[in-house]
Short mmCIF file of C-alpha atoms in Angstrom, two decimals:
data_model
loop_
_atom_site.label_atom_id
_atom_site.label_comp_id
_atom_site.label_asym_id
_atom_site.label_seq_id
_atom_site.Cartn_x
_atom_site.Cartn_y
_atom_site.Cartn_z
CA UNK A 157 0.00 0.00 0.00
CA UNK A 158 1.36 3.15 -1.29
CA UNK A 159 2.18 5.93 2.16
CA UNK A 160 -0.41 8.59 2.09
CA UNK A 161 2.33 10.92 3.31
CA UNK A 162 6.36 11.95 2.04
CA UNK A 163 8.82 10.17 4.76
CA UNK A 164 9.43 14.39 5.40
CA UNK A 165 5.85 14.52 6.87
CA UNK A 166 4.98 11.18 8.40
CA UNK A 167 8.18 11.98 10.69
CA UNK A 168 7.00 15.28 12.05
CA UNK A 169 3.94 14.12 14.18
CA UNK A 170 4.05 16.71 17.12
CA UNK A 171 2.65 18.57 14.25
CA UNK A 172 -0.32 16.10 13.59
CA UNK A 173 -2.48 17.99 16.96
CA UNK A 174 -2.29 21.12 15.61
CA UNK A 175 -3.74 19.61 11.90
CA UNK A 176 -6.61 17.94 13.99
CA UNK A 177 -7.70 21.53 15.43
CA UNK A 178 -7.23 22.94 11.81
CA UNK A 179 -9.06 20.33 10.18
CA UNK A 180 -11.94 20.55 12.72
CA UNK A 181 -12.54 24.16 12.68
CA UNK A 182 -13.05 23.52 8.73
CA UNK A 183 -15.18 20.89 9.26
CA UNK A 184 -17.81 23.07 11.81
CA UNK A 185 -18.51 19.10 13.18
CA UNK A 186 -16.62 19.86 16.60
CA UNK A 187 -16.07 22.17 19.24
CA UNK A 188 -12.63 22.10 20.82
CA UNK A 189 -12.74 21.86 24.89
CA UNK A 190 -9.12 22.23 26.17
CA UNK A 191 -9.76 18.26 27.59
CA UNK A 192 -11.73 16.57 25.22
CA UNK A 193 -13.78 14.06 26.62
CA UNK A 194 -13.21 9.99 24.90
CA UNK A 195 -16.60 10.65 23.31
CA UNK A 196 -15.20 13.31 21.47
CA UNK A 197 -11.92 11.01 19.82
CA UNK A 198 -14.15 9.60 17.12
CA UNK A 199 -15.27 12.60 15.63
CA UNK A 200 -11.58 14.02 16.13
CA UNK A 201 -10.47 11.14 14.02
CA UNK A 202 -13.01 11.64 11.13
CA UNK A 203 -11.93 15.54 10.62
CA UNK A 204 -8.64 14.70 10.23
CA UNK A 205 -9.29 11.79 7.89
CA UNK A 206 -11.48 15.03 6.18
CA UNK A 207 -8.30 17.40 6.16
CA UNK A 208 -5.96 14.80 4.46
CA UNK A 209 -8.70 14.54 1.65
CA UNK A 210 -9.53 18.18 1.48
CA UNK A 211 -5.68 18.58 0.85
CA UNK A 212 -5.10 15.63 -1.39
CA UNK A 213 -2.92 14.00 0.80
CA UNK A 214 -4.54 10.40 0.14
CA UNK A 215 -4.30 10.74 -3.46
CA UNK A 216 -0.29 11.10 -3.55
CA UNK A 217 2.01 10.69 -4.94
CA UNK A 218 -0.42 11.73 -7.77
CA UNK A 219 0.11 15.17 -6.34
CA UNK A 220 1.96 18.24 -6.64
CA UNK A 221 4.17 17.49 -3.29
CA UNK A 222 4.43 17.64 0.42
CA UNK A 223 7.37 20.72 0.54
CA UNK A 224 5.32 23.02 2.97
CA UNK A 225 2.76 20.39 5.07
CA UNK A 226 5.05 20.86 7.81
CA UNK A 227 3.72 24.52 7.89
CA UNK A 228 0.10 23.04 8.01
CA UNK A 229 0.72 21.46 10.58
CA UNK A 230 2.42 23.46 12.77
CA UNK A 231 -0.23 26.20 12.01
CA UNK A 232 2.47 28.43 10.34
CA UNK A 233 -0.03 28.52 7.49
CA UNK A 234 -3.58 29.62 8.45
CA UNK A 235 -6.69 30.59 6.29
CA UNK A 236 -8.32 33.66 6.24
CA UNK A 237 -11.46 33.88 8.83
CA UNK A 238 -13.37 33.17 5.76
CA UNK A 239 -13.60 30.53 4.22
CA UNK A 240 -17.07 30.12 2.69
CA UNK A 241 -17.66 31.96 -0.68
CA UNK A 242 -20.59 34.16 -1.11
CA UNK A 243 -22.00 31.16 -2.80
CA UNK A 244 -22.11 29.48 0.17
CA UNK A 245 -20.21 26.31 -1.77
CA UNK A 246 -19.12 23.72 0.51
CA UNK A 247 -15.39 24.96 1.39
CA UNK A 248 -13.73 21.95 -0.79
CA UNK A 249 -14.91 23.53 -4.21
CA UNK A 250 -12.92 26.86 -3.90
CA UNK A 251 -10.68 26.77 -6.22
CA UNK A 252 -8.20 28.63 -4.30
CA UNK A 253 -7.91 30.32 -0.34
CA UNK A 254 -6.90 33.26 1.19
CA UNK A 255 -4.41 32.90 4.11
CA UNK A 256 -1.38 34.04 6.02
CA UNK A 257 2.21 32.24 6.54
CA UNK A 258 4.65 32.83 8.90
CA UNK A 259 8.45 31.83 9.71
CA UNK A 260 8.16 32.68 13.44
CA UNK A 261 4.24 32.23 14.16
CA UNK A 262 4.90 36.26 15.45
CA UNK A 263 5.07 37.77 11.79
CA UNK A 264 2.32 36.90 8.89
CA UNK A 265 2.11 37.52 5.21
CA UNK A 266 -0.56 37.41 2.92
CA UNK A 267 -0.25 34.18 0.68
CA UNK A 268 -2.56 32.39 -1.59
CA UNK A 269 -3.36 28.24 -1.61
CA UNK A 270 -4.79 26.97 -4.96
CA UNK A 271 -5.59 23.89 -6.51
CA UNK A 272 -4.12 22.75 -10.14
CA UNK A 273 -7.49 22.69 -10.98
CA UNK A 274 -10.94 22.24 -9.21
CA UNK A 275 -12.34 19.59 -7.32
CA UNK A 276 -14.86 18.76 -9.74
CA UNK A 277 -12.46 18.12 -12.76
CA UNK A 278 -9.98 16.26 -9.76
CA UNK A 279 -13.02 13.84 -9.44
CA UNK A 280 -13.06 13.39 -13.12
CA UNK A 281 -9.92 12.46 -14.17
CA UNK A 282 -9.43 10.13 -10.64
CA UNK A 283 -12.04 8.40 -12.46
CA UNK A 284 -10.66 8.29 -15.85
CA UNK A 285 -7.11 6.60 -14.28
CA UNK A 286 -9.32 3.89 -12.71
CA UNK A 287 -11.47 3.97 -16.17
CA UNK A 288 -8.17 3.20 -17.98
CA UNK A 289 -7.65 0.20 -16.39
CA UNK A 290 -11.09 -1.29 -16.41
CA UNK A 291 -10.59 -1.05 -12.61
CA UNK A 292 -13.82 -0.47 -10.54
CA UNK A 293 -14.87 3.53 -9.85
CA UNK A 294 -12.56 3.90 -6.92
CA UNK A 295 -8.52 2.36 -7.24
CA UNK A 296 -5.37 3.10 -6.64
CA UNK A 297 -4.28 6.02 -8.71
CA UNK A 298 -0.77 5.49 -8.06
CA UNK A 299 -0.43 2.49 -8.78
CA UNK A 300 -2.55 2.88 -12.32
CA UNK A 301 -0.01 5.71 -13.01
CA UNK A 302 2.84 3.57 -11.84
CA UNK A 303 2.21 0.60 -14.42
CA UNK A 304 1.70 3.17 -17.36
CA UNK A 305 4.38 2.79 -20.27
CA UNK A 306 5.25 6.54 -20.00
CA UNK A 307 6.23 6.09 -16.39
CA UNK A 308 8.33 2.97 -16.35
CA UNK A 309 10.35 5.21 -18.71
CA UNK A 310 10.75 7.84 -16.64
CA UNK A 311 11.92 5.51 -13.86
CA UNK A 312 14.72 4.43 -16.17
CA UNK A 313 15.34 7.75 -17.34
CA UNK A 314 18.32 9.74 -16.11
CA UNK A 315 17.76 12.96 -17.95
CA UNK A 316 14.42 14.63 -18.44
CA UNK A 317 14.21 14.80 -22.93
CA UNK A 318 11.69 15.44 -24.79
CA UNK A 319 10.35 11.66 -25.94
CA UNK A 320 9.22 11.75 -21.97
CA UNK A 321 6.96 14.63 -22.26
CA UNK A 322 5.35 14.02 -26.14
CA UNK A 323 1.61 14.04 -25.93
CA UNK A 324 1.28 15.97 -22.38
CA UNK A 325 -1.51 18.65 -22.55
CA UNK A 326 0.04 21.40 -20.78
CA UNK A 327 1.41 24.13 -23.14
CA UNK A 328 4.65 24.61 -21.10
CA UNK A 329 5.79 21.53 -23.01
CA UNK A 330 4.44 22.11 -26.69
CA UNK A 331 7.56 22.54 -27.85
CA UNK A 332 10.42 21.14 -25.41
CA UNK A 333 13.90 22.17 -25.64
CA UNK A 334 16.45 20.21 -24.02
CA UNK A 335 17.78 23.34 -22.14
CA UNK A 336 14.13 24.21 -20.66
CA UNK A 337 13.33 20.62 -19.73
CA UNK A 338 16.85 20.50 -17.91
CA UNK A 339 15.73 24.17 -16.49
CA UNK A 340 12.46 22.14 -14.91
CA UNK A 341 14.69 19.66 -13.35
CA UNK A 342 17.73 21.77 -12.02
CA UNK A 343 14.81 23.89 -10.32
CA UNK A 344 12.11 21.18 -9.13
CA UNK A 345 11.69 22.56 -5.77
CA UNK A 346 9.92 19.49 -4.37
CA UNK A 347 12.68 17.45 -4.51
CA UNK A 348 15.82 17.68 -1.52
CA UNK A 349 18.89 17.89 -3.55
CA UNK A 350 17.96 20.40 -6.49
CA UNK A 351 20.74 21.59 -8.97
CA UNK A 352 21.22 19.01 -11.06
CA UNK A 353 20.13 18.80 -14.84
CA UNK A 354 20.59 14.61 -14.26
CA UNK A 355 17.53 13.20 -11.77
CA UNK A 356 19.72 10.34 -10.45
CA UNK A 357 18.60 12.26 -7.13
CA UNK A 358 14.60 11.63 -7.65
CA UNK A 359 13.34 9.11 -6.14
CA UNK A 360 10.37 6.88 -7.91
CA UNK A 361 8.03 8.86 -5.87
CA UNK A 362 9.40 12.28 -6.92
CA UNK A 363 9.45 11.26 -10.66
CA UNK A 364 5.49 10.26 -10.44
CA UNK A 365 5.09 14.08 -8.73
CA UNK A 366 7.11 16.05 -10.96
CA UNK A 367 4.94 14.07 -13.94
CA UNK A 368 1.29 14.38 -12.86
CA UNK A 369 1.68 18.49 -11.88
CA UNK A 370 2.97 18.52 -16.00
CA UNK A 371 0.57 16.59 -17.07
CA UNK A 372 -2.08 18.28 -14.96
CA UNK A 373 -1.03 21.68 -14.66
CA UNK A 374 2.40 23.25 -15.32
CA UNK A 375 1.80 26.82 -13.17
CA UNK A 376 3.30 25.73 -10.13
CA UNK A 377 6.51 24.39 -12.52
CA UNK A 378 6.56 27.77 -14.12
CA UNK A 379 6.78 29.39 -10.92
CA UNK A 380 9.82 27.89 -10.14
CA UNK A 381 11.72 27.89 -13.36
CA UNK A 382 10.97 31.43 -14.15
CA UNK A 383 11.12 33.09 -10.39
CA UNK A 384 10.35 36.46 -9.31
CA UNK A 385 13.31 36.76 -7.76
CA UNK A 386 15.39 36.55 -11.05
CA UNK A 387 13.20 39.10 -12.42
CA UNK A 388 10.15 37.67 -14.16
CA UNK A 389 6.76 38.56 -13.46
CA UNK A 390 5.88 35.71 -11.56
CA UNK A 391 4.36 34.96 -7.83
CA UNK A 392 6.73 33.35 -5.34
CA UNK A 393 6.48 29.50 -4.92
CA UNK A 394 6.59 28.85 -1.38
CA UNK A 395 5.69 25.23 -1.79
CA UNK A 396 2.72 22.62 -1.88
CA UNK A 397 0.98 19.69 0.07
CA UNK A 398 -1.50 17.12 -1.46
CA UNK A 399 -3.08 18.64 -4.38
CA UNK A 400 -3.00 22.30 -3.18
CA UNK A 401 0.38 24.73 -3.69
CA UNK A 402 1.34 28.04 -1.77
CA UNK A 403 2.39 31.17 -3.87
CA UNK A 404 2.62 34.99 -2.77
CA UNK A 405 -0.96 36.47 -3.01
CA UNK A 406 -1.86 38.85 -5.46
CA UNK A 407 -5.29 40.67 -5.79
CA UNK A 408 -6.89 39.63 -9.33
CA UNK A 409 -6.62 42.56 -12.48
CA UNK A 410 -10.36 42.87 -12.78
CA UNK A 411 -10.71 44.04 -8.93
CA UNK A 412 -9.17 47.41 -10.62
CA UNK A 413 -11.74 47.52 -13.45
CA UNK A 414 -12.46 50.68 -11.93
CA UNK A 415 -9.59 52.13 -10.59
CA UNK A 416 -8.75 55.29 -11.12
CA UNK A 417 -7.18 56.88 -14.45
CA UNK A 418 -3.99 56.76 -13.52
CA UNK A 419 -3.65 53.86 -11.59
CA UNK A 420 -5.76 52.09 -14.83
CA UNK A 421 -2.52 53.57 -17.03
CA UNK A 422 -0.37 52.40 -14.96
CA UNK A 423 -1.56 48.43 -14.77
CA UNK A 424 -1.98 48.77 -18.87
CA UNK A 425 1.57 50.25 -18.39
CA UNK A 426 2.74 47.22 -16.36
CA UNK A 427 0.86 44.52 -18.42
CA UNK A 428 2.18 46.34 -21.97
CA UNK A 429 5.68 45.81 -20.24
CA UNK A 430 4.93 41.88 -18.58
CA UNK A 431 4.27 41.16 -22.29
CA UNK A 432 7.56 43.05 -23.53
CA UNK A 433 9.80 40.84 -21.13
CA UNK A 434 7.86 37.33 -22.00
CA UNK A 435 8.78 38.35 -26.04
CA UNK A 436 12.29 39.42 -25.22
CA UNK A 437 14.68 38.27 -22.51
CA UNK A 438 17.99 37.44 -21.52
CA UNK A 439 17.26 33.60 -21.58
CA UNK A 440 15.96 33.66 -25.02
CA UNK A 441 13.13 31.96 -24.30
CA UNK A 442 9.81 33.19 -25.67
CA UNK A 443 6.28 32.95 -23.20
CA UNK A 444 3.59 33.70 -24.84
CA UNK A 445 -0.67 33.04 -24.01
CA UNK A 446 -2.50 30.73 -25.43
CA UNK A 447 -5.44 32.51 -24.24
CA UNK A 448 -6.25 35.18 -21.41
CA UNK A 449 -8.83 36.92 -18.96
CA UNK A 450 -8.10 39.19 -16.30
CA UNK A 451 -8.31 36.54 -13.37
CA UNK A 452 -4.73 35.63 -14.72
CA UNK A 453 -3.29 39.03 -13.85
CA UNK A 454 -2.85 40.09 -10.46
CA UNK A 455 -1.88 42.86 -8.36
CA UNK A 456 0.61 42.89 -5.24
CA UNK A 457 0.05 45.19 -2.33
CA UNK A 458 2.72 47.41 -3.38
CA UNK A 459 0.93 47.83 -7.02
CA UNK A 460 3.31 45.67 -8.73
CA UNK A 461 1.46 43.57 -11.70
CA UNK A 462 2.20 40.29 -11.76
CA UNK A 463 1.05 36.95 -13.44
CA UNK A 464 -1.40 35.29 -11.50
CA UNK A 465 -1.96 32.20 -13.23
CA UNK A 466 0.70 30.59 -15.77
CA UNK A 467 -0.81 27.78 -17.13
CA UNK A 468 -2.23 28.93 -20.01
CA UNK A 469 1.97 29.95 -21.04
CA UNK A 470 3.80 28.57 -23.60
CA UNK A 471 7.69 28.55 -23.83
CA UNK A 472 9.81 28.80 -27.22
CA UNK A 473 13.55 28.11 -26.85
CA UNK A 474 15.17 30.97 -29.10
CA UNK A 475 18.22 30.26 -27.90
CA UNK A 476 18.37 25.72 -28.83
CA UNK A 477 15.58 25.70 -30.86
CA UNK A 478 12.44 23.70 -29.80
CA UNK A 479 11.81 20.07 -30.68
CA UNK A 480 8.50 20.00 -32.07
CA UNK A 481 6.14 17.20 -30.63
CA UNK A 482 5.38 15.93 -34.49
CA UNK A 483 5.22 12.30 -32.35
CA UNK A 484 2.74 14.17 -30.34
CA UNK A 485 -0.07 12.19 -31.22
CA UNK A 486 1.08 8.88 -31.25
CA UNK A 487 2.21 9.40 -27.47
CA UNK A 488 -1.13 9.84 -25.81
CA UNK A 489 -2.21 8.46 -23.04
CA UNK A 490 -3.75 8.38 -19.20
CA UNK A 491 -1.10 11.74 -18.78
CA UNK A 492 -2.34 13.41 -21.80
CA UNK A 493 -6.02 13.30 -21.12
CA UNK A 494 -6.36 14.09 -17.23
CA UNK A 495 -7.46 17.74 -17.82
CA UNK A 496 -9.75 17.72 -20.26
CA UNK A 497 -10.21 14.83 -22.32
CA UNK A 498 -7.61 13.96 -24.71
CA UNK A 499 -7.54 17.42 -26.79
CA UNK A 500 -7.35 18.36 -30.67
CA UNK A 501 -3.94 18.76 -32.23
CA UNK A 502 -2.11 22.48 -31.06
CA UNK A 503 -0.75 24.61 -34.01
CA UNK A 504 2.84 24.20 -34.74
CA UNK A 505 5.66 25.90 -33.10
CA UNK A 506 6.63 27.14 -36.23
CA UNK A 507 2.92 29.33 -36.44
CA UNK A 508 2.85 31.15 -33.53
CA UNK A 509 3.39 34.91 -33.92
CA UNK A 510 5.34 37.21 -31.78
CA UNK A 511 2.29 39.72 -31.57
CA UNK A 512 -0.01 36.48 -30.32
CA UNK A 513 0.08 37.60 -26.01
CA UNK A 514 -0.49 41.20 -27.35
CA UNK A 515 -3.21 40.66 -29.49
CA UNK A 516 -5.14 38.97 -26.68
CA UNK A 517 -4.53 41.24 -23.89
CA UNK A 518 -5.47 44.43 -26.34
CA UNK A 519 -8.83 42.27 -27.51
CA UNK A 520 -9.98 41.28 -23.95
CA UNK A 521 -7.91 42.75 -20.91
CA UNK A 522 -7.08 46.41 -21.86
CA UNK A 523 -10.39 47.84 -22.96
CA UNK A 524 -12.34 47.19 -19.32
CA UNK A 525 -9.79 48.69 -17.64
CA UNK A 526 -8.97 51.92 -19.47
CA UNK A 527 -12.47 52.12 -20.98
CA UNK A 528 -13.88 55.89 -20.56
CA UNK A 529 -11.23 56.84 -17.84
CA UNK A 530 -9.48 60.12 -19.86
CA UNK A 531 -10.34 62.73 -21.74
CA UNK A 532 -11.00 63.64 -25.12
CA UNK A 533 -8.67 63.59 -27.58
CA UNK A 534 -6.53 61.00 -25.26
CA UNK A 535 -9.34 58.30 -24.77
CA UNK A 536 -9.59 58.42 -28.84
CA UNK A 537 -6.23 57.66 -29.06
CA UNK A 538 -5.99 54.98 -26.73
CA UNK A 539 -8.96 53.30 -28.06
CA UNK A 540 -7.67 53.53 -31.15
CA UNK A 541 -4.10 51.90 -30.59
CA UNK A 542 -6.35 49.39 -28.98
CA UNK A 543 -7.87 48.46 -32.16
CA UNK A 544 -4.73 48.00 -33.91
CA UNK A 545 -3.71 46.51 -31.16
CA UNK A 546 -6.05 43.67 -31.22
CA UNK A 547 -6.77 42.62 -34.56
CA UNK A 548 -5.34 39.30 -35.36
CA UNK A 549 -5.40 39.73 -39.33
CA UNK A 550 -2.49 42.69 -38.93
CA UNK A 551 0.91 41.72 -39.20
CA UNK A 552 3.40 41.61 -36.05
CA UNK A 553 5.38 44.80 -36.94
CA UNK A 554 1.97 46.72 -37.01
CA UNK A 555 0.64 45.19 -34.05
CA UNK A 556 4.04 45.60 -31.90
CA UNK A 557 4.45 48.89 -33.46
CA UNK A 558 0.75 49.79 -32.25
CA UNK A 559 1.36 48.29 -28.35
CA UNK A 560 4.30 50.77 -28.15
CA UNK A 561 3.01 54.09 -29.06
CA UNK A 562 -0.05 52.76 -26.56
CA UNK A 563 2.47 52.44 -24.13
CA UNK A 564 4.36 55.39 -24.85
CA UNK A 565 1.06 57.14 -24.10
CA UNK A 566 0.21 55.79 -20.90
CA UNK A 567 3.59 56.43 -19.45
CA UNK A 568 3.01 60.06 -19.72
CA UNK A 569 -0.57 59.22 -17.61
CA UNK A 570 0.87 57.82 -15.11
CA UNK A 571 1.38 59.43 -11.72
CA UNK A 572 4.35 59.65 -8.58
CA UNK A 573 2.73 59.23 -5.00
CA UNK A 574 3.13 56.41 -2.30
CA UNK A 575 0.09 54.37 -3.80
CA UNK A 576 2.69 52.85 -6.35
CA UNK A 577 5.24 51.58 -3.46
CA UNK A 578 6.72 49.38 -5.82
CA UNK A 579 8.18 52.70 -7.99
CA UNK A 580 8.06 55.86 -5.08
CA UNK A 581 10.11 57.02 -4.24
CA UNK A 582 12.19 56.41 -7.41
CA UNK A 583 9.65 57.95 -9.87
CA UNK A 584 10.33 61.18 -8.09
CA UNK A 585 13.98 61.07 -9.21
CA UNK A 586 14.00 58.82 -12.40
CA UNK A 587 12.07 59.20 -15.44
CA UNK A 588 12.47 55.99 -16.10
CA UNK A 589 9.84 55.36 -12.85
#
């Protein structure tokens, strides 16, 4: 029988009390008296066995990881007061949770806990494993995903290369380099030893992990290979446990629908420039949308735009060149359909255009938010670049040439005051701010 729990976590039980508290206050089914009486132990018992399923912890290791349950546990990670949507939706089909973390349980930062995707679709493709198999409606997922062709090659593989990935959904891996698919290795945070482009250091467990989040949902893999701290306009990974990870919290784009003029110019400033720095880098590697709303942009407290969710990001090695996944079809499998059913062939590498992220922010992101906020003949222009902007049938130089002079535009609307901490007081000094 395969552990419910990583060796890291099953060790730490003077953690597991403070989990049984957590787990019950989620569960409203009991009240906590400092000495609970033996009647109580039962219904102790069932929350827990709750908070390991609310967290995913019984389905690994077809998870994302156990890097942060210690925190759980030992209450360094709490949610928000609320947990209950507006909907009043039973608290296990959020898709994701405010809350705070600490280092020191004395000082607390905002963070964010989200699922790859929601409980509903989790459900599904649980059932599609055991489906694939002919196995009755509830199995062992792990070992389904164990027996698969595609992972007894893993276990025998020493370097992550593209044959491995051929036929996964996620569009991280559309078009796999050998340098970005050693990137995703020498950065896997969930594993002890990181560093290493070679994963004679993953154990069978951490090889089934690493697979399923790719297969499921690359934005927690993103996070680490492209981190905020180097620069890119990403959330911080903090870590994951079960089926749930932990990232910086950011408030979503369309909460400043309406902000504002010149805060408004200066998110379409920030996003115009997000897009700039996923087209052109230092790494040579081009991230570009496959599609976009405003729920995948977000905002942190010190008015710094950020992406909020990367899965919908593609990656094009400039640099190596990309390996197209022409075999693409003829590796499908269990992995390739978990999301949403095994899906219709993606466009070549070779097709998409530079002006692709820009065209769909200018169609669908940029108009609600600077929408009526200036004056005439300012708002003409802008609405106008946003036209160009977004029309797919123009060529790239047009539509690049269009998302600069929008840009150059809203640079000049943008103001200098403490509500932009993350420029002031810089912007007082610096044009460039």
């Amino acid at each position: 029988m395969e552990p419910l729990l990583g060796p890291e976590v099953a060790a730490f039980r003077p953690g597991w009390p403070a989990l049984l508290l957590w787990v019950s206050t989620l569960s409203c089914s009991v009240s906590s008296p400092a000495l609970p009486s033996p009647s109580l132990v039962p219904q102790i018992r069932t929350s827990y066995n709750f908070g390991r399923t609310f967290l995913g912890l019984d389905k690994c290791n077809a998870c994302i990881g156990t890097s942060i349950c210690k925190k759980f546990f030992k209450e360094e990670i709490r949610f928000d007061n609320w947990m209950a949507s507006h909907l009043e939706l039973p608290l296990d089909y959020l898709p994701s949770y405010p809350a705070n973390y600490s280092d020191d349980s004395k000082t607390w930062r905002p963070v964010e806990i989200s699922r790859l995707v929601s409980k509903h679709q989790n459900e599904i493709s649980d059932r599609s494993i055991c489906a694939s198999t002919a196995a009755p409606r509830t199995c062992s997922i792990e070992r389904v995903l164990r027996k698969t062709e595609r992972f007894q090659k893993w276990l025998q593989a020493k370097r992550l290369t593209p044959d491995l990935v051929q036929g996964l959904p996620s569009p991280l891996l559309r078009c796999p380099s050998q340098r970005l698919l050693d990137r995703v290795v020498r950065r896997y945070a969930e594993v002890v030893d990181a560093g290493s482009i070679f994963m004679d250091h993953f154990t069978d467990r951490d090889k089934l992990r690493l697979l399923y989040t790719l297969a499921v949902n690359a934005h927690p893999i993103l996070l680490q290979i492209f981190p905020g701290a180097e620069g890119w306009p990403l959330p911080k990974y903090l870590g994951s446990c079960g089926r749930f990870l932990v990232s910086t919290s950011t408030s979503p784009l369309q909460e400043s629908y309406g902000a504002p003029p010149d805060q408004a110019a200066d998110l379409a400033y920030q996003l115009l420039g997000v897009l700039e720095s996923l087209r052109s880098n230092d790494l040579n590697y081009f991230l570009y949308f496959t599609h976009v709303d405003a729920a995948m942009f977000g905002i942190f407290n010190n008015g710094h735009l950020f992406i909020r969710d990367a899965s919908a990001l593609g990656v094009i090695d400039k640099q190596e060149g990309s390996q197209t996944a022409a075999m693409a079809g003829e590796n499908k499998d269990i992995f390739s359909c978990l999301v949403a059913g095994c899906q219709a062939e993606l466009p070549s590498c070779d097709t998409i255009p530079e002006k692709q992220s820009l065209v769909l922010v200018c169609r669908q992101v940029l108009p609600q938010l600077l929408q009526g906020k200036f004056p005439s003949p300012v708002q003409e222009q802008i609405d106008a670049l946003l036209v160009q902007c977004g029309e797919d049938a123009r060529p790239d130089p047009e539509v690049l040439g269009a998302a600069s002079q929008l840009k150059d535009i809203l640079r000049l609307l943008r103001t200098c005051d403490p509500r932009f901490a993350y420029r002031y007081p810089d912007c007082k000094y610096n044009d460039k701010f």
